[in-house]
Amino acid sequence: EIVLSQSPGTLSLSPGERATLSCRASQSVSSSYLAWYQQKPGQAPRILIFGASSRATGIPDRFSGSGSGTDFTLTISRLEPEDFAVYYCQQYGNLPWTFGQGTKVEIK
Amino acid sequence: QVQLQESGPGLVKPSQTLSLTCTVSGGSISSGGYYWTWIRQHPGKGLEWIGYIFYSGTTYYNPSLRSRVIISVDTSKNHFSLKLSSVTVADTAVYYCARAVRGVHLWFDPWGQGTLVTVSS
């Protein structure tokens, strides 16, 4: 199975700052079949990005995804108070589908 | 819009079988183009995909759980179910059901609210 490693584990930033989250795969993710999810405490995850760079419906354009092969990035251009959460990458190019362990974006 | 809701016991004894149902409302489970999936999250941890079922009954299970998992679908009741046998404390988790939207790409949306299942004697 493809193992996804996310870094850093925790990112401490202030509102208005830029957040850069990394997701590295143990083998190439075919056709950039990679998604990003946001999860807030007590809630189910929410889809942000699919296909490595396509924003899901209703997702603000401050969220952007990039990358291919084994290295992917989620960028939040200017953090809003509601963006402090845990973010997971997930690959769907190979079964079993797998998730990264998550990056927590916390208020500094 | 489509909504999913998990239901089932919140407490299961070790060695027994965990059984959960996900009821789909606002849409038909028989609609093509979707995988109906189960995902779990151990307390304070990340997400683990358990498996999926297509409305026709085709399934795929995570190899890590394959020997203990059965996912089934009842199109007449518009719900799908998870059975996980021989549970241990390591199966304590929040269990989510989710619809996997499939096309060129795939994503999980919507999700149920999640249900905590505790394995304890």
Coordinates of N, CA, C and O in Angstrom, one line a residue, chain A:
Chain A
E1 N 0.8 -1.2 0.0 CA 0.0 0.0 0.0 C 0.9 1.2 0.0 O 2.0 1.2 0.4
I2 N 0.3 2.4 -0.5 CA 1.0 3.6 -0.5 C 0.9 4.3 0.9 O -0.2 4.5 1.4
V3 N 2.1 4.6 1.5 CA 2.1 5.2 2.8 C 2.3 6.7 2.5 O 3.2 7.1 1.7
L4 N 1.5 7.5 3.1 CA 1.6 9.0 3.0 C 2.1 9.6 4.3 O 1.6 9.3 5.4
S5 N 3.2 10.4 4.2 CA 3.8 11.0 5.4 C 3.6 12.5 5.3 O 4.1 13.1 4.3
Q6 N 3.0 13.1 6.3 CA 2.7 14.5 6.3 C 3.6 15.2 7.2 O 4.0 14.7 8.3
S7 N 4.0 16.4 6.8 CA 4.9 17.3 7.6 C 4.5 18.7 7.5 O 4.0 19.1 6.4
P8 N 4.7 19.5 8.5 CA 5.1 19.1 9.8 C 3.9 18.4 10.6 O 2.8 18.4 10.0
G9 N 4.2 17.9 11.7 CA 3.1 17.4 12.5 C 2.1 18.5 13.0 O 0.9 18.3 13.0
T10 N 2.7 19.5 13.4 CA 2.0 20.7 13.9 C 2.6 22.0 13.3 O 3.8 22.1 13.2
L11 N 1.8 22.9 12.9 CA 2.2 24.1 12.4 C 1.5 25.2 13.2 O 0.3 25.3 13.3
S12 N 2.4 26.1 13.8 CA 1.9 27.1 14.7 C 2.0 28.5 14.0 O 3.1 28.9 13.7
L13 N 0.9 29.1 13.6 CA 0.9 30.3 12.8 C -0.2 31.2 13.3 O -1.1 30.9 14.1
S14 N -0.1 32.5 12.9 CA -1.0 33.5 13.3 C -2.0 33.7 12.1 O -1.7 33.5 11.0
P15 N -3.2 34.2 12.4 CA -4.2 34.6 11.4 C -3.5 35.5 10.4 O -2.8 36.4 10.8
G16 N -3.8 35.3 9.1 CA -3.2 36.2 8.1 C -1.9 35.6 7.5 O -1.5 36.0 6.4
E17 N -1.3 34.7 8.2 CA 0.0 34.1 7.7 C -0.3 33.0 6.7 O -1.5 32.5 6.5
R18 N 0.7 32.6 6.0 CA 0.6 31.6 4.9 C 1.0 30.2 5.6 O 2.0 30.1 6.3
A19 N 0.2 29.2 5.2 CA 0.5 27.9 5.7 C 0.9 27.0 4.5 O 0.2 27.0 3.5
T20 N 1.9 26.2 4.7 CA 2.4 25.3 3.7 C 2.5 23.9 4.3 O 3.3 23.7 5.2
L21 N 1.7 23.0 3.8 CA 1.6 21.6 4.4 C 2.1 20.7 3.3 O 1.8 20.8 2.1
S22 N 2.9 19.7 3.8 CA 3.5 18.7 2.8 C 3.0 17.3 3.0 O 2.6 16.9 4.1
C23 N 2.9 16.6 1.9 CA 2.4 15.2 1.9 C 3.4 14.5 1.0 O 3.4 14.8 -0.2
R24 N 4.1 13.5 1.5 CA 5.0 12.7 0.7 C 4.6 11.3 0.6 O 4.3 10.7 1.7
A25 N 4.5 10.7 -0.6 CA 4.1 9.3 -0.8 C 5.2 8.4 -0.9 O 6.3 8.7 -1.4
S26 N 5.0 7.1 -0.4 CA 6.1 6.1 -0.5 C 6.3 5.6 -1.9 O 7.4 5.0 -2.2
Q27 N 5.4 5.8 -2.8 CA 5.6 5.6 -4.2 C 4.7 6.5 -5.0 O 3.8 7.2 -4.4
S28 N 5.0 6.6 -6.3 CA 4.3 7.6 -7.1 C 2.8 7.4 -7.0 O 2.3 6.3 -7.2
V29 N 2.0 8.5 -6.9 CA 0.6 8.5 -6.9 C 0.1 8.7 -8.3 O 0.3 9.8 -8.9
S30 N -0.5 7.7 -8.9 CA -0.8 7.8 -10.3 C -1.8 8.9 -10.6 O -2.7 9.1 -9.8
S31 N -1.5 9.6 -11.7 CA -2.4 10.6 -12.2 C -2.8 11.7 -11.2 O -3.9 12.2 -11.2
S32 N -1.9 11.9 -10.2 CA -2.2 12.9 -9.2 C -3.5 12.6 -8.5 O -4.3 13.6 -8.2
Y33 N -3.7 11.4 -8.2 CA -5.0 11.0 -7.5 C -4.8 11.2 -6.0 O -4.7 10.3 -5.2
L34 N -4.7 12.5 -5.7 CA -4.5 12.9 -4.3 C -5.5 14.0 -3.8 O -5.8 14.9 -4.6
A35 N -6.1 13.8 -2.7 CA -7.0 14.7 -2.1 C -6.6 15.3 -0.8 O -5.7 14.7 -0.1
W36 N -7.1 16.4 -0.4 CA -6.9 17.0 0.9 C -8.2 17.2 1.6 O -9.2 17.6 1.0
Y37 N -8.2 16.9 2.9 CA -9.4 17.1 3.8 C -9.0 17.9 5.0 O -7.9 17.9 5.5
Q38 N -10.0 18.7 5.5 CA -9.9 19.5 6.7 C -10.8 18.8 7.7 O -12.0 18.5 7.4
Q39 N -10.3 18.7 9.0 CA -11.2 18.2 10.0 C -11.1 19.1 11.3 O -10.0 19.4 11.7
K40 N -12.2 19.5 11.7 CA -12.3 20.3 13.0 C -12.7 19.4 14.1 O -13.4 18.4 13.9
P41 N -12.4 19.8 15.3 CA -12.8 18.9 16.5 C -14.2 18.6 16.5 O -15.1 19.5 16.4
G42 N -14.5 17.3 16.7 CA -15.9 16.8 16.8 C -16.6 16.8 15.5 O -17.8 16.5 15.5
Q43 N -16.0 17.0 14.4 CA -16.6 17.0 13.1 C -16.0 16.0 12.2 O -14.9 15.5 12.4
A44 N -16.8 15.6 11.2 CA -16.2 14.7 10.2 C -15.3 15.5 9.2 O -15.5 16.8 9.2
P45 N -14.4 14.9 8.6 CA -13.6 15.6 7.6 C -14.4 16.2 6.5 O -15.5 15.8 6.2
R46 N -13.8 17.2 5.8 CA -14.5 17.9 4.7 C -13.5 18.0 3.6 O -12.3 18.3 3.7
I47 N -14.0 17.6 2.4 CA -13.1 17.6 1.2 C -12.7 19.1 0.8 O -13.6 20.0 0.8
L48 N -11.4 19.3 0.6 CA -11.0 20.6 0.1 C -10.5 20.5 -1.3 O -10.9 21.4 -2.1
I49 N -9.6 19.6 -1.6 CA -8.9 19.5 -2.9 C -9.0 18.0 -3.4 O -8.8 17.1 -2.6
F50 N -9.2 17.8 -4.7 CA -9.0 16.5 -5.3 C -8.2 16.7 -6.5 O -8.0 17.8 -7.0
G51 N -7.7 15.6 -7.0 CA -6.8 15.7 -8.2 C -5.6 16.5 -8.0 O -5.1 17.2 -8.9
A52 N -5.1 16.6 -6.8 CA -4.0 17.3 -6.3 C -4.1 18.8 -6.3 O -3.5 19.5 -5.5
S53 N -5.0 19.4 -7.2 CA -5.0 20.8 -7.3 C -6.4 21.4 -7.6 O -6.5 22.6 -7.7
S54 N -7.4 20.6 -7.7 CA -8.8 21.1 -8.0 C -9.5 21.3 -6.7 O -9.7 20.4 -5.9
R55 N -10.0 22.5 -6.5 CA -10.8 22.8 -5.3 C -12.2 22.2 -5.4 O -12.9 22.3 -6.5
A56 N -12.7 21.7 -4.3 CA -14.0 21.1 -4.3 C -15.0 22.3 -4.2 O -14.6 23.5 -3.9
T57 N -16.2 22.0 -4.5 CA -17.3 23.0 -4.5 C -17.4 23.8 -3.2 O -17.4 23.2 -2.1
G58 N -17.3 25.1 -3.3 CA -17.5 26.0 -2.1 C -16.2 26.2 -1.3 O -16.3 26.9 -0.3
I59 N -15.1 25.7 -1.8 CA -13.9 25.9 -1.1 C -13.2 27.2 -1.5 O -13.0 27.5 -2.7
P60 N -12.9 28.1 -0.5 CA -12.3 29.4 -0.9 C -11.0 29.3 -1.6 O -10.3 28.3 -1.4
D61 N -10.7 30.3 -2.4 CA -9.5 30.2 -3.3 C -8.2 30.5 -2.5 O -7.2 30.4 -3.1
R62 N -8.3 30.7 -1.2 CA -7.1 30.8 -0.4 C -6.5 29.4 -0.2 O -5.3 29.3 0.2
F63 N -7.3 28.4 -0.5 CA -6.8 27.0 -0.4 C -6.3 26.6 -1.8 O -7.0 26.7 -2.8
S64 N -5.1 26.1 -1.9 CA -4.6 25.6 -3.2 C -3.7 24.4 -3.0 O -3.0 24.2 -2.0
G65 N -3.8 23.5 -4.0 CA -3.0 22.3 -3.9 C -2.1 22.2 -5.1 O -2.4 22.7 -6.2
S66 N -0.9 21.5 -4.9 CA 0.0 21.4 -6.0 C 0.8 20.1 -5.8 O 0.7 19.5 -4.7
G67 N 1.5 19.7 -6.8 CA 2.4 18.6 -6.7 C 2.0 17.5 -7.7 O 1.0 17.5 -8.3
S68 N 2.9 16.5 -7.7 CA 2.7 15.3 -8.5 C 3.7 14.2 -8.1 O 4.7 14.5 -7.4
G69 N 3.5 13.0 -8.6 CA 4.4 12.0 -8.3 C 4.4 11.6 -6.8 O 3.4 11.0 -6.4
T70 N 5.4 11.9 -6.1 CA 5.4 11.6 -4.6 C 5.4 12.8 -3.7 O 5.3 12.6 -2.5
D71 N 5.4 14.0 -4.2 CA 5.4 15.2 -3.4 C 4.3 16.1 -3.7 O 4.1 16.6 -4.8
F72 N 3.5 16.4 -2.7 CA 2.3 17.2 -2.8 C 2.3 18.3 -1.7 O 2.8 18.1 -0.6
T73 N 1.6 19.4 -2.0 CA 1.6 20.5 -1.1 C 0.2 21.1 -1.0 O -0.5 21.3 -2.1
L74 N -0.3 21.4 0.2 CA -1.5 22.2 0.4 C -1.0 23.6 0.9 O -0.3 23.6 1.9
T75 N -1.5 24.6 0.3 CA -1.1 26.0 0.7 C -2.4 26.7 1.1 O -3.4 26.7 0.4
I76 N -2.4 27.4 2.2 CA -3.4 28.3 2.6 C -2.8 29.7 2.6 O -1.9 30.0 3.4
S77 N -3.2 30.5 1.7 CA -2.5 31.7 1.4 C -2.5 32.7 2.6 O -1.5 33.3 2.9
R78 N -3.7 32.9 3.2 CA -3.8 33.8 4.4 C -4.8 33.1 5.3 O -6.0 33.0 5.0
L79 N -4.3 32.7 6.5 CA -5.1 31.9 7.4 C -6.2 32.8 8.0 O -6.0 33.9 8.5
E80 N -7.4 32.2 7.9 CA -8.6 32.8 8.6 C -8.8 32.0 9.9 O -8.3 30.9 10.0
P81 N -9.4 32.6 10.9 CA -9.7 31.9 12.1 C -10.3 30.6 12.0 O -10.0 29.6 12.7
E82 N -11.1 30.4 11.0 CA -11.8 29.1 10.8 C -10.9 28.0 10.2 O -11.4 26.9 10.0
D83 N -9.7 28.4 9.8 CA -8.8 27.5 9.1 C -8.0 26.7 10.0 O -7.3 25.7 9.6
F84 N -8.0 27.0 11.3 CA -7.2 26.3 12.3 C -7.9 24.9 12.5 O -9.0 24.9 13.1
A85 N -7.2 23.9 12.1 CA -7.8 22.5 12.1 C -6.7 21.5 11.8 O -5.6 21.9 11.7
V86 N -7.1 20.3 11.6 CA -6.2 19.2 11.2 C -6.5 18.9 9.7 O -7.6 18.9 9.2
Y87 N -5.4 18.8 8.9 CA -5.5 18.5 7.5 C -4.9 17.2 7.2 O -3.8 16.8 7.6
Y88 N -5.6 16.4 6.3 CA -5.2 15.1 5.9 C -5.1 15.0 4.4 O -5.9 15.5 3.7
C89 N -4.0 14.4 3.9 CA -3.9 14.1 2.5 C -4.4 12.6 2.4 O -4.4 11.8 3.3
Q90 N -4.9 12.3 1.2 CA -5.4 10.9 1.0 C -5.2 10.6 -0.5 O -5.4 11.4 -1.4
Q91 N -4.7 9.4 -0.8 CA -4.5 9.0 -2.2 C -5.6 7.9 -2.6 O -6.0 7.1 -1.8
Y92 N -6.0 8.1 -3.8 CA -7.0 7.1 -4.3 C -6.6 6.5 -5.6 O -7.4 6.0 -6.4
G93 N -5.3 6.6 -5.9 CA -4.7 6.0 -7.1 C -4.5 4.5 -7.0 O -4.5 3.8 -8.0
N94 N -4.3 4.0 -5.8 CA -4.1 2.6 -5.6 C -4.9 2.1 -4.4 O -5.0 2.8 -3.4
L95 N -5.5 0.9 -4.6 CA -6.2 0.3 -3.4 C -5.1 -0.4 -2.6 O -4.2 -1.0 -3.1
P96 N -5.2 -0.4 -1.2 CA -6.2 0.4 -0.5 C -6.0 1.9 -0.5 O -4.8 2.3 -0.5
W97 N -7.1 2.6 -0.5 CA -6.9 4.1 -0.4 C -6.4 4.3 1.0 O -6.7 3.7 2.0
T98 N -5.5 5.3 1.1 CA -4.8 5.6 2.4 C -4.8 7.1 2.7 O -4.8 7.9 1.7
F99 N -4.7 7.4 3.9 CA -4.6 8.7 4.4 C -3.2 9.0 5.1 O -2.6 8.0 5.6
G100 N -2.8 10.2 5.0 CA -1.6 10.6 5.8 C -2.0 10.7 7.3 O -3.2 10.6 7.6
Q101 N -1.1 11.0 8.2 CA -1.4 11.0 9.6 C -1.9 12.3 10.1 O -2.3 12.5 11.2
G102 N -1.8 13.3 9.2 CA -2.4 14.6 9.5 C -1.4 15.7 9.9 O -0.3 15.4 10.5
T103 N -1.7 16.9 9.6 CA -1.0 18.1 10.1 C -2.0 19.0 10.8 O -3.0 19.4 10.3
K104 N -1.6 19.3 12.1 CA -2.5 20.2 12.8 C -2.0 21.7 12.6 O -0.8 22.0 12.8
V105 N -2.9 22.5 12.2 CA -2.6 24.0 12.1 C -3.2 24.6 13.3 O -4.4 24.7 13.4
E106 N -2.3 25.1 14.2 CA -2.8 25.8 15.4 C -2.4 27.2 15.5 O -1.5 27.7 14.8
I107 N -3.2 27.9 16.3 CA -3.0 29.4 16.5 C -1.8 29.6 17.3 O -1.6 29.1 18.4
K108 N -0.9 30.4 16.8 CA 0.4 30.8 17.5 C 0.1 31.8 18.6 O -0.6 32.8 18.4

